mmCIF file of C-alpha atoms and ligand atoms in Angstrom:
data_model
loop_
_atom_site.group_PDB
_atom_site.id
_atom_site.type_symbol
_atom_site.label_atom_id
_atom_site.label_comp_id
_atom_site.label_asym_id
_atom_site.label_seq_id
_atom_site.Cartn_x
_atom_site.Cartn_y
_atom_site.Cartn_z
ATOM 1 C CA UNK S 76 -15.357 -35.498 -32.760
ATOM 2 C CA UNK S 77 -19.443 -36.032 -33.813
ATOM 3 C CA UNK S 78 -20.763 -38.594 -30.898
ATOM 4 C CA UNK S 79 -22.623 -41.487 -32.366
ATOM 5 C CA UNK S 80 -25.749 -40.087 -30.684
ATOM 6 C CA UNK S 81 -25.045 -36.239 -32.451
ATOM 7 C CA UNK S 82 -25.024 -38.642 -35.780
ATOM 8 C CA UNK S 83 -27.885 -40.761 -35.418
ATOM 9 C CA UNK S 84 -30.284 -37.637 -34.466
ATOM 10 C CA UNK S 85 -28.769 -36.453 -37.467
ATOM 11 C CA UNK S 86 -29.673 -38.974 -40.217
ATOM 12 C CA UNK S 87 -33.262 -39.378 -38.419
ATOM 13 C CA UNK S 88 -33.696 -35.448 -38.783
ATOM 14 C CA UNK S 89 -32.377 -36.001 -42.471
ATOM 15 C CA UNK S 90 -35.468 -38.433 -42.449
ATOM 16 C CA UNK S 91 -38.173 -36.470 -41.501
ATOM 17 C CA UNK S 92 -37.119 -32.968 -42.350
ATOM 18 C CA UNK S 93 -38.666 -30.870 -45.577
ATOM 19 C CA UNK S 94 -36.024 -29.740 -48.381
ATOM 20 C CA UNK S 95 -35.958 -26.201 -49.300
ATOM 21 C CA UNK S 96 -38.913 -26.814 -52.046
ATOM 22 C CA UNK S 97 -41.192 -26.358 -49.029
ATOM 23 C CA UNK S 98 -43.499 -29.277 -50.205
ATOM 24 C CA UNK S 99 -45.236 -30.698 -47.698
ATOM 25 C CA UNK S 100 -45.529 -27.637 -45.783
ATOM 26 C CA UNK S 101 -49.016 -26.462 -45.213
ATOM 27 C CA UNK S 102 -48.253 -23.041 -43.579
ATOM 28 C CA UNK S 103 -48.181 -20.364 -46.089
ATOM 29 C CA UNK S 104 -46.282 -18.298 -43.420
ATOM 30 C CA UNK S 105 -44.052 -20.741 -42.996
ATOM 31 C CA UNK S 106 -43.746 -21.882 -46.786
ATOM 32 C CA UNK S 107 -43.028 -18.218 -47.644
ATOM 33 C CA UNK S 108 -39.979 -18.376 -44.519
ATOM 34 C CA UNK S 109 -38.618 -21.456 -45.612
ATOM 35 C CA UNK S 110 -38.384 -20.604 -49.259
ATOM 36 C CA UNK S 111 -37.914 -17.251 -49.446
ATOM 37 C CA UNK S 112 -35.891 -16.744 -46.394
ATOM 38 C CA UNK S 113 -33.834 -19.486 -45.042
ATOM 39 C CA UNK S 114 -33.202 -21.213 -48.471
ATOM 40 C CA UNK S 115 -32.337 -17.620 -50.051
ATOM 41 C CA UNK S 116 -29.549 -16.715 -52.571
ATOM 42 C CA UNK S 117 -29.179 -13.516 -52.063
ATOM 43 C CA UNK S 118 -25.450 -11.848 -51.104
ATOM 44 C CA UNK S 119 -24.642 -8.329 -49.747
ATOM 45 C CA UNK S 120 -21.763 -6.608 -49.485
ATOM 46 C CA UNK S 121 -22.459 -6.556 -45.964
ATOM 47 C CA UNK S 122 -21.228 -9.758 -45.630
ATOM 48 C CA UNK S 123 -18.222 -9.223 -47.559
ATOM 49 C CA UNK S 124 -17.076 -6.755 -44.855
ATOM 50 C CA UNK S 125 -17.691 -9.032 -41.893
ATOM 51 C CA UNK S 126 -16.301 -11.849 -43.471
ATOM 52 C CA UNK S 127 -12.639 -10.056 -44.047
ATOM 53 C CA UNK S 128 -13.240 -9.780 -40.677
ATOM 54 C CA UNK S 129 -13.928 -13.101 -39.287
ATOM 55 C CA UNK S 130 -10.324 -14.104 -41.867
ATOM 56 C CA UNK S 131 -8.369 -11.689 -39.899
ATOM 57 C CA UNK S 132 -9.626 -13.445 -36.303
ATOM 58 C CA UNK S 133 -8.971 -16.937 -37.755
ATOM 59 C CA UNK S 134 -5.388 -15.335 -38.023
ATOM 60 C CA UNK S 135 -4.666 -14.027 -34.719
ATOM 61 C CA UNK S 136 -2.472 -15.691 -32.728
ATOM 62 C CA UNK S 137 -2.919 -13.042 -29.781
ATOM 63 C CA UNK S 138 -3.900 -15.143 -26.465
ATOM 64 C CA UNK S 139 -6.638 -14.387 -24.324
ATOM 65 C CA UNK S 140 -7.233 -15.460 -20.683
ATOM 66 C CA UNK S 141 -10.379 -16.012 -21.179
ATOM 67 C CA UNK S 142 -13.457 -16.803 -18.512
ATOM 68 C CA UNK S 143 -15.944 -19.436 -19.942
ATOM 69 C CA UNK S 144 -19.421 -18.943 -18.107
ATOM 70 C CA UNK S 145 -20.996 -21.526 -20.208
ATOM 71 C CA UNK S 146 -21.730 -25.481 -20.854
ATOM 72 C CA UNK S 147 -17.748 -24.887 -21.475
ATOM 73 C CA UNK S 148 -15.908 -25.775 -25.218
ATOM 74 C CA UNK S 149 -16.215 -29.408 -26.769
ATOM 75 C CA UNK S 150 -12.950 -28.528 -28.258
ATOM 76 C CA UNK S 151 -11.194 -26.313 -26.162
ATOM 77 C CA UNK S 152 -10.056 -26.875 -22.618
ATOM 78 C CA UNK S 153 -8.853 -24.449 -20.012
ATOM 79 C CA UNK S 154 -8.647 -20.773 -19.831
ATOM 80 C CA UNK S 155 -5.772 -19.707 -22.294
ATOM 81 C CA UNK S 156 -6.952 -19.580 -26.097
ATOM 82 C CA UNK S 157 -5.584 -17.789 -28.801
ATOM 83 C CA UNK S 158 -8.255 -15.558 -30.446
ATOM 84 C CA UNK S 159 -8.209 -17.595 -33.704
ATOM 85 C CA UNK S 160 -9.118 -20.793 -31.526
ATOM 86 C CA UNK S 161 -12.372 -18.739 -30.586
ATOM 87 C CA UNK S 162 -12.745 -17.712 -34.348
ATOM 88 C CA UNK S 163 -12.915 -21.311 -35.460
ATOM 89 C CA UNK S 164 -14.945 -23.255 -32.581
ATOM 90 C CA UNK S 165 -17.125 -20.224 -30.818
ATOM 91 C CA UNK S 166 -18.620 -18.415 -33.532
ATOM 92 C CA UNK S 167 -21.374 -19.177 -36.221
ATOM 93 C CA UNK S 168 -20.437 -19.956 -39.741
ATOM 94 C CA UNK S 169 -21.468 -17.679 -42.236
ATOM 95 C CA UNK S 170 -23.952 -19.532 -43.644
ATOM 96 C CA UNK S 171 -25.729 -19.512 -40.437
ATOM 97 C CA UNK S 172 -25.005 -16.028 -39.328
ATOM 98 C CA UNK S 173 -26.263 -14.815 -42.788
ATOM 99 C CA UNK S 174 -29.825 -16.667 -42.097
ATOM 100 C CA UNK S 175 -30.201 -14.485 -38.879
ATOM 101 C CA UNK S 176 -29.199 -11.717 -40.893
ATOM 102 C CA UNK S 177 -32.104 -12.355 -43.606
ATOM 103 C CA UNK S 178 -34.294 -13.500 -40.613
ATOM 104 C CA UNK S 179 -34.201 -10.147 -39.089
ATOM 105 C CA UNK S 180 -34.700 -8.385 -41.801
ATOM 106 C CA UNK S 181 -37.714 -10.377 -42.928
ATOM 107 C CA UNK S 182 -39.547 -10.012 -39.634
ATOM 108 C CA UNK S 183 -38.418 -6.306 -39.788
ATOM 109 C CA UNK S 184 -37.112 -6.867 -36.259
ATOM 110 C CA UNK S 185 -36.056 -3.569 -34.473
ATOM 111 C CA UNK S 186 -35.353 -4.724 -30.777
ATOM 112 C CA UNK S 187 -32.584 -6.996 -30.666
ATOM 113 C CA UNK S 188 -30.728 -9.075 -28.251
ATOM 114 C CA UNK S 189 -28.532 -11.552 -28.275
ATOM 115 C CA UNK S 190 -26.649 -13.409 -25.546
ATOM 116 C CA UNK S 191 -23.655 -14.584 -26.039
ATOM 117 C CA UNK S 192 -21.396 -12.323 -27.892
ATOM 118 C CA UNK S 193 -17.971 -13.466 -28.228
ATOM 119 C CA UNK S 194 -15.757 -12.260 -30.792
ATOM 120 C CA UNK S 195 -18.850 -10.270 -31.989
ATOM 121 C CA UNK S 196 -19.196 -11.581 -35.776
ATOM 122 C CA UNK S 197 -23.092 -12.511 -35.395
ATOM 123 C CA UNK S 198 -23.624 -9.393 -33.525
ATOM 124 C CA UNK S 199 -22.300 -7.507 -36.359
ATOM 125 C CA UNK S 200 -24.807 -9.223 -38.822
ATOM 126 C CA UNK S 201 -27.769 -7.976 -37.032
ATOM 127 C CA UNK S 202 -26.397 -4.875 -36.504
ATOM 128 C CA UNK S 203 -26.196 -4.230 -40.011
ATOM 129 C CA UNK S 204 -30.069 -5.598 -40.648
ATOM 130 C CA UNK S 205 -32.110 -2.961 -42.009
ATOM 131 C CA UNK S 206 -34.865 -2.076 -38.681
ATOM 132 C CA UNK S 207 -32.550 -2.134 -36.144
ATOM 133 C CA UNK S 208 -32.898 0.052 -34.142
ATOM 134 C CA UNK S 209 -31.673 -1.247 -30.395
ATOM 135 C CA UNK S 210 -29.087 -4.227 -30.061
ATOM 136 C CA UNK S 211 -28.205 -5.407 -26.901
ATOM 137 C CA UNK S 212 -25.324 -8.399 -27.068
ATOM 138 C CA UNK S 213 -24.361 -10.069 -23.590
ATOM 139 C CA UNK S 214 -20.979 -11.667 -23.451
ATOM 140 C CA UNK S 215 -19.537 -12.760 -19.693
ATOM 141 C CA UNK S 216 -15.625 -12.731 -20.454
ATOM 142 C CA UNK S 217 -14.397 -9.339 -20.405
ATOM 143 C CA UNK S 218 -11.449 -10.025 -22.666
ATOM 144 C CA UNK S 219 -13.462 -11.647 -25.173
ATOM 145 C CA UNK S 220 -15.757 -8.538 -25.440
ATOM 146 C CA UNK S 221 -12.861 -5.998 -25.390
ATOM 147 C CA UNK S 222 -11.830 -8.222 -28.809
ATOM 148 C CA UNK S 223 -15.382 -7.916 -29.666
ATOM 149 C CA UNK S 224 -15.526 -4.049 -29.161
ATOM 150 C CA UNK S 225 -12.516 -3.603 -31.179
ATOM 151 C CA UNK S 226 -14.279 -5.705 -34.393
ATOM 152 C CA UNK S 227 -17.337 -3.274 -33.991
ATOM 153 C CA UNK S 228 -14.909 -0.560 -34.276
ATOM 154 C CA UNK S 229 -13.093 -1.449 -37.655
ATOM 155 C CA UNK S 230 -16.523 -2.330 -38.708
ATOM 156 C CA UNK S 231 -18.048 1.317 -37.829
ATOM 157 C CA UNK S 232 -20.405 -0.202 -35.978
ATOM 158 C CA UNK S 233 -21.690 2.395 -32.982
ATOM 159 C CA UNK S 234 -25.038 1.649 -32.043
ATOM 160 C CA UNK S 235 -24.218 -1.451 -30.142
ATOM 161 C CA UNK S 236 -24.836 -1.485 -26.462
ATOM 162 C CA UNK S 237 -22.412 -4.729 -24.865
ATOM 163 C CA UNK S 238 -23.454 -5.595 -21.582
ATOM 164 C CA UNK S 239 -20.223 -7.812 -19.660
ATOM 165 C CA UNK S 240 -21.049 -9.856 -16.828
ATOM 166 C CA UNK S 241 -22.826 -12.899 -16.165
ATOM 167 C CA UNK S 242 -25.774 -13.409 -18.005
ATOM 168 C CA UNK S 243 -27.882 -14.343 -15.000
ATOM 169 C CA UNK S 244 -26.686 -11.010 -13.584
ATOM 170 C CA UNK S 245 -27.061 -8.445 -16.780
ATOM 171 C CA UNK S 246 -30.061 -10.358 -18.304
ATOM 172 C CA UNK S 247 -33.081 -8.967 -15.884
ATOM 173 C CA UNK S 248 -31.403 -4.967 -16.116
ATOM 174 C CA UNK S 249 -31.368 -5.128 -19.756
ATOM 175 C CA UNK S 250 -34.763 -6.077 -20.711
ATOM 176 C CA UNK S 251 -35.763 -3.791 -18.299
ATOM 177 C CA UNK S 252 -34.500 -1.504 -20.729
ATOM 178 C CA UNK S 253 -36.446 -3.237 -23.623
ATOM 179 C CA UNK S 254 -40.093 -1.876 -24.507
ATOM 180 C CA UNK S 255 -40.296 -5.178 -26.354
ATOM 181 C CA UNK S 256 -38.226 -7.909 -27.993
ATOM 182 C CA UNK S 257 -38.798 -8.500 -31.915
ATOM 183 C CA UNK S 258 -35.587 -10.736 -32.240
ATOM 184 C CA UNK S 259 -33.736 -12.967 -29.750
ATOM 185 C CA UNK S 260 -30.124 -15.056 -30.530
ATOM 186 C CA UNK S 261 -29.885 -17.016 -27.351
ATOM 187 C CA UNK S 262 -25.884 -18.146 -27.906
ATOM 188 C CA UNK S 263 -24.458 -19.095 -25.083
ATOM 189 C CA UNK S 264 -24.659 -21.260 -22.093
ATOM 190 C CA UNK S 265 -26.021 -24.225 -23.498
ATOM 191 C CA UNK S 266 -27.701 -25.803 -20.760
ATOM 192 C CA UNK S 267 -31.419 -26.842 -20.004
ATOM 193 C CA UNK S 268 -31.912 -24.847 -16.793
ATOM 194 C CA UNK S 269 -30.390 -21.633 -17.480
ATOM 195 C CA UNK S 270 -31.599 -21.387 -21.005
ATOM 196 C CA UNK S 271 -34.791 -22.513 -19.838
ATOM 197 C CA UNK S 272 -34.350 -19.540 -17.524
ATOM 198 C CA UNK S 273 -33.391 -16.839 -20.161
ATOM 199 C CA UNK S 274 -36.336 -18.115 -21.900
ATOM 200 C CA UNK S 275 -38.812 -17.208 -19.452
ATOM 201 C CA UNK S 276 -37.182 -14.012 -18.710
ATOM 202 C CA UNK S 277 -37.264 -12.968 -22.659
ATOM 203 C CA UNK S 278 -41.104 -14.374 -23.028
ATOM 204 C CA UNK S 279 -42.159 -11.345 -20.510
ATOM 205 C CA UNK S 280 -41.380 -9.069 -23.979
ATOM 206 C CA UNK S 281 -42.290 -10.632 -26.297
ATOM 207 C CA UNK S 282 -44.688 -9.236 -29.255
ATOM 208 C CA UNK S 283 -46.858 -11.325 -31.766
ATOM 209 C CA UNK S 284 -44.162 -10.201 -34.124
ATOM 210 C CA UNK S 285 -40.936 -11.529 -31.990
ATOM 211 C CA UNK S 286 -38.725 -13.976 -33.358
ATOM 212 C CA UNK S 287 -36.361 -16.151 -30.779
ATOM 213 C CA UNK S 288 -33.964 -18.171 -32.136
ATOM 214 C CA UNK S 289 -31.938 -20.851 -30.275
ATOM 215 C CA UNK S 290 -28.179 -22.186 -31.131
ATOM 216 C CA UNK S 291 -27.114 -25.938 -31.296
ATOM 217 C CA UNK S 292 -30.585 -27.474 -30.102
ATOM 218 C CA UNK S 293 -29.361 -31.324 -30.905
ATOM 219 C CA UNK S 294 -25.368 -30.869 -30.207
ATOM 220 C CA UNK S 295 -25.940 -31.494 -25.770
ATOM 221 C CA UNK S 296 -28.601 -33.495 -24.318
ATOM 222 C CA UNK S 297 -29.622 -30.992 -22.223
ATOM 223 C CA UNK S 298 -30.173 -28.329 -25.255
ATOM 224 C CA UNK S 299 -32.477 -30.936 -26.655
ATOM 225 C CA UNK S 300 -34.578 -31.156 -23.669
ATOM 226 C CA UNK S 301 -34.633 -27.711 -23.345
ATOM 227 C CA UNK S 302 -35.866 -27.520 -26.850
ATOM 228 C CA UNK S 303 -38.905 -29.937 -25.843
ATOM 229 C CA UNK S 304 -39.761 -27.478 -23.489
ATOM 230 C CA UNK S 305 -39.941 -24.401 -25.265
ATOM 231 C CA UNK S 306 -41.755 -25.961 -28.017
ATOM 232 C CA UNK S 307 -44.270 -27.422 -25.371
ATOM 233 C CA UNK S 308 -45.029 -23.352 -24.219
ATOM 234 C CA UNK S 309 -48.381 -22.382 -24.172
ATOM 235 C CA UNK S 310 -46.913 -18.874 -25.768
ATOM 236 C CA UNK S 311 -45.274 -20.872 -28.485
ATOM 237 C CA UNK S 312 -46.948 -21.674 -31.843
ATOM 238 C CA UNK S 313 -45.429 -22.143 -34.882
ATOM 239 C CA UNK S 314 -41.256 -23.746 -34.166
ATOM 240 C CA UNK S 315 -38.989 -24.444 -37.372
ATOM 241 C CA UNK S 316 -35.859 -26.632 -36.221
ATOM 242 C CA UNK S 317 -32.812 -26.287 -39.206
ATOM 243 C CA UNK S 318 -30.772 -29.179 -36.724
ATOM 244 C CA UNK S 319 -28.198 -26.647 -35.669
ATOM 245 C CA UNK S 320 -30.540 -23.564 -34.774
ATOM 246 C CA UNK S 321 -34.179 -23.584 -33.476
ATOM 247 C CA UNK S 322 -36.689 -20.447 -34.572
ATOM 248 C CA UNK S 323 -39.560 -19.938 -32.424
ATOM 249 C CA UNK S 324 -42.498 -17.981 -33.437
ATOM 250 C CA UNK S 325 -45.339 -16.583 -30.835
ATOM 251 C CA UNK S 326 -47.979 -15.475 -34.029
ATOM 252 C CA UNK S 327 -51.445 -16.487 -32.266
ATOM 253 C CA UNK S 328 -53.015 -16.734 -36.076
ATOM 254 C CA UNK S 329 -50.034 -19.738 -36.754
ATOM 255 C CA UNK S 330 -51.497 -22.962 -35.605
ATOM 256 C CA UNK S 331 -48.897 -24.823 -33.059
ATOM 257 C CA UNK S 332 -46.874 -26.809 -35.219
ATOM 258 C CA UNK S 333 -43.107 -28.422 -35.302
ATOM 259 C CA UNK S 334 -41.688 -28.121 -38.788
ATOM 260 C CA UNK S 335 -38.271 -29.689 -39.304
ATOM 261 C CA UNK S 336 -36.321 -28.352 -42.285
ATOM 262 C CA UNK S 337 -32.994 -29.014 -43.882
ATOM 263 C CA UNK S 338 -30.435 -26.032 -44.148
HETATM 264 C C1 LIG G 573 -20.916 -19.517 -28.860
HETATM 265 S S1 LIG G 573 -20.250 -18.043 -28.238
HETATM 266 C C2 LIG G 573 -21.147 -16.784 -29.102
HETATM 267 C C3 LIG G 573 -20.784 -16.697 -30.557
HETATM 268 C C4 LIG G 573 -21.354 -15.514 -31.293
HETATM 269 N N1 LIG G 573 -22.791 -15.397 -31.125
HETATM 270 C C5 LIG G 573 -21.058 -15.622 -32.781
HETATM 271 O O1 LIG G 573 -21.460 -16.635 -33.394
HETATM 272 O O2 LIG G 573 -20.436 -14.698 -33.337
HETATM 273 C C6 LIG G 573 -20.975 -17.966 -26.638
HETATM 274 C C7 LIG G 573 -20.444 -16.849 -25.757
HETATM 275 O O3 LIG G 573 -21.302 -16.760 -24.635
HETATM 276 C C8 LIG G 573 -20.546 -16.491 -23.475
HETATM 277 N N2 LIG G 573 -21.280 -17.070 -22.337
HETATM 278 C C9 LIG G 573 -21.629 -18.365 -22.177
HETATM 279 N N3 LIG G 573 -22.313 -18.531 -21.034
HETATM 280 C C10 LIG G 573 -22.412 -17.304 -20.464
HETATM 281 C C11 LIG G 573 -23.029 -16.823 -19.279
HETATM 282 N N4 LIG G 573 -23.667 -17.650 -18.441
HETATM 283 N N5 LIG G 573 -22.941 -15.508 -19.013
HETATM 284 C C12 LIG G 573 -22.298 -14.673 -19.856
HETATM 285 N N6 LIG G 573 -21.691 -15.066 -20.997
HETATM 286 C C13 LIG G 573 -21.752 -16.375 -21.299
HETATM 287 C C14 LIG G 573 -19.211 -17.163 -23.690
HETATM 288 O O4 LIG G 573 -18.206 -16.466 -22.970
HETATM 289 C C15 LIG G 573 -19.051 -17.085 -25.207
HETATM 290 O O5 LIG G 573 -18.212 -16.026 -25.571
#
């Protein structure tokens, strides 16, 4: 059920939020993002694929014991779930998971990691983006990622490196093994501490270039404080916030500016 508070933040973003014209927007960088990127028609067969795939998850009725590291499910409770529950409350829609695909590919991102894997469906849109070149996805349950290892496998997906284990644990190894991060999906554990945490962690590789991008940033209280604070960074500059995701840019020649924007 949307809370009354989820609701009201939601017609006041409606408020103050730019439509996909861009007007008002004084940021040619930005301006170029918003209307060439996020507001973007364009479809791929790529998608087609992954989308069979997401169908066939929404029908599985197989059950999974599954271990939830996070802020936990607003909709499901306890650790039995049937692998089509997961399909329909845990992963990204595919209007959403096609924006990080375009993203990606418009910042020509070739470092990528994401935490937060589950059944794997955004992991296999930025896979497929076009400079990828290292993907990392972190997912704590390890029968939720054995589902998500099969997906990569019907998909012919091979290049993807899944880390299990708690992110806390597997985050500081693997961006050891990062020269630098160009693109960031922080997906899980919605939280202000911990994903204040695995901000500061990332932030130590970022690049001018780097895109991070944050999940539900107005769905929990404490993800909305957390976004505060990573918009306050001194490292941050330019932030777009689409209501249910949050991009953050670190370009020094972008001025330090919020932009809200409907999607
Ligand atoms: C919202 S789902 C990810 C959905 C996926 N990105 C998609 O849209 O296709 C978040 C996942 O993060 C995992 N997770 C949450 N907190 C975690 C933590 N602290 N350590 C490891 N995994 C965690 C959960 O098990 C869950 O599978």
């Amino acid at each position: 059920m949307i809370s009354y508070r989820l609701l009201s933040d939601y017609i006041n973003f409606l408020y103050h939020s730019r439509g996909k014209k861009g007007f008002g927007i004084h940021s040619p960088f930005v301006f170029q993002l918003v209307t060439q990127v996020v507001h973007s028609s364009v479809s791929s067969t790529i998608f087609t694929d992954i989308e069979a795939q997401r169908k066939l998850l929404l029908k599985d009725s197989t059950p999974l014991d599954v271990q939830d590291y996070g802020a936990g499910s607003q909709h499901l409770k306890g650790t039995n779930r049937k692998v089509r529950e997961l399909a329909v409350h845990s992963l990204k829609p595919a209007k959403q998971a096609q924006l990080l695909f375009r993203l990606a590919n418009h910042m020509k991102s070739q470092n990528i990691l994401e935490l937060g894997t589950s059944l794997g469906i955004t992991t296999c849109y930025l896979a497929k983006t076009g400079h990828c070149s290292k993907l990392v996805t972190l997912e704590g349950c390890p029968n939720v990622a054995k589902m998500a290892q099969q997906t990569f496998k019907k998909l012919k997906l091979t290049g993807v490196d899944l880390v299990v284990g708690e992110f806390s644990q597997t985050l500081p190894k693997v961006l050891d093994g990062f020269s630098t991060l160009d693109f960031v999906f922080f997906d899980g554990n919605h939280r202000e501490k911990p994903t204040l945490e695995y901000f500061e962690h990332c932030l130590k590789k970022k690049n001018n270039q780097s895109l991070f991008v944050f999940d539900d940033i107005h769905h929990l209280p404490e993800m909305k404080e957390a976004w505060e604070q990573i918009k306050a960074n001194p490292e941050v500059t330019a932030t777009i916030d689409l209501f249910h995701l949050g991009l953050v840019f670190f370009k020094k020649e972008l001025a330090k500016q919020d932009f809200r924007v409907r999607f």
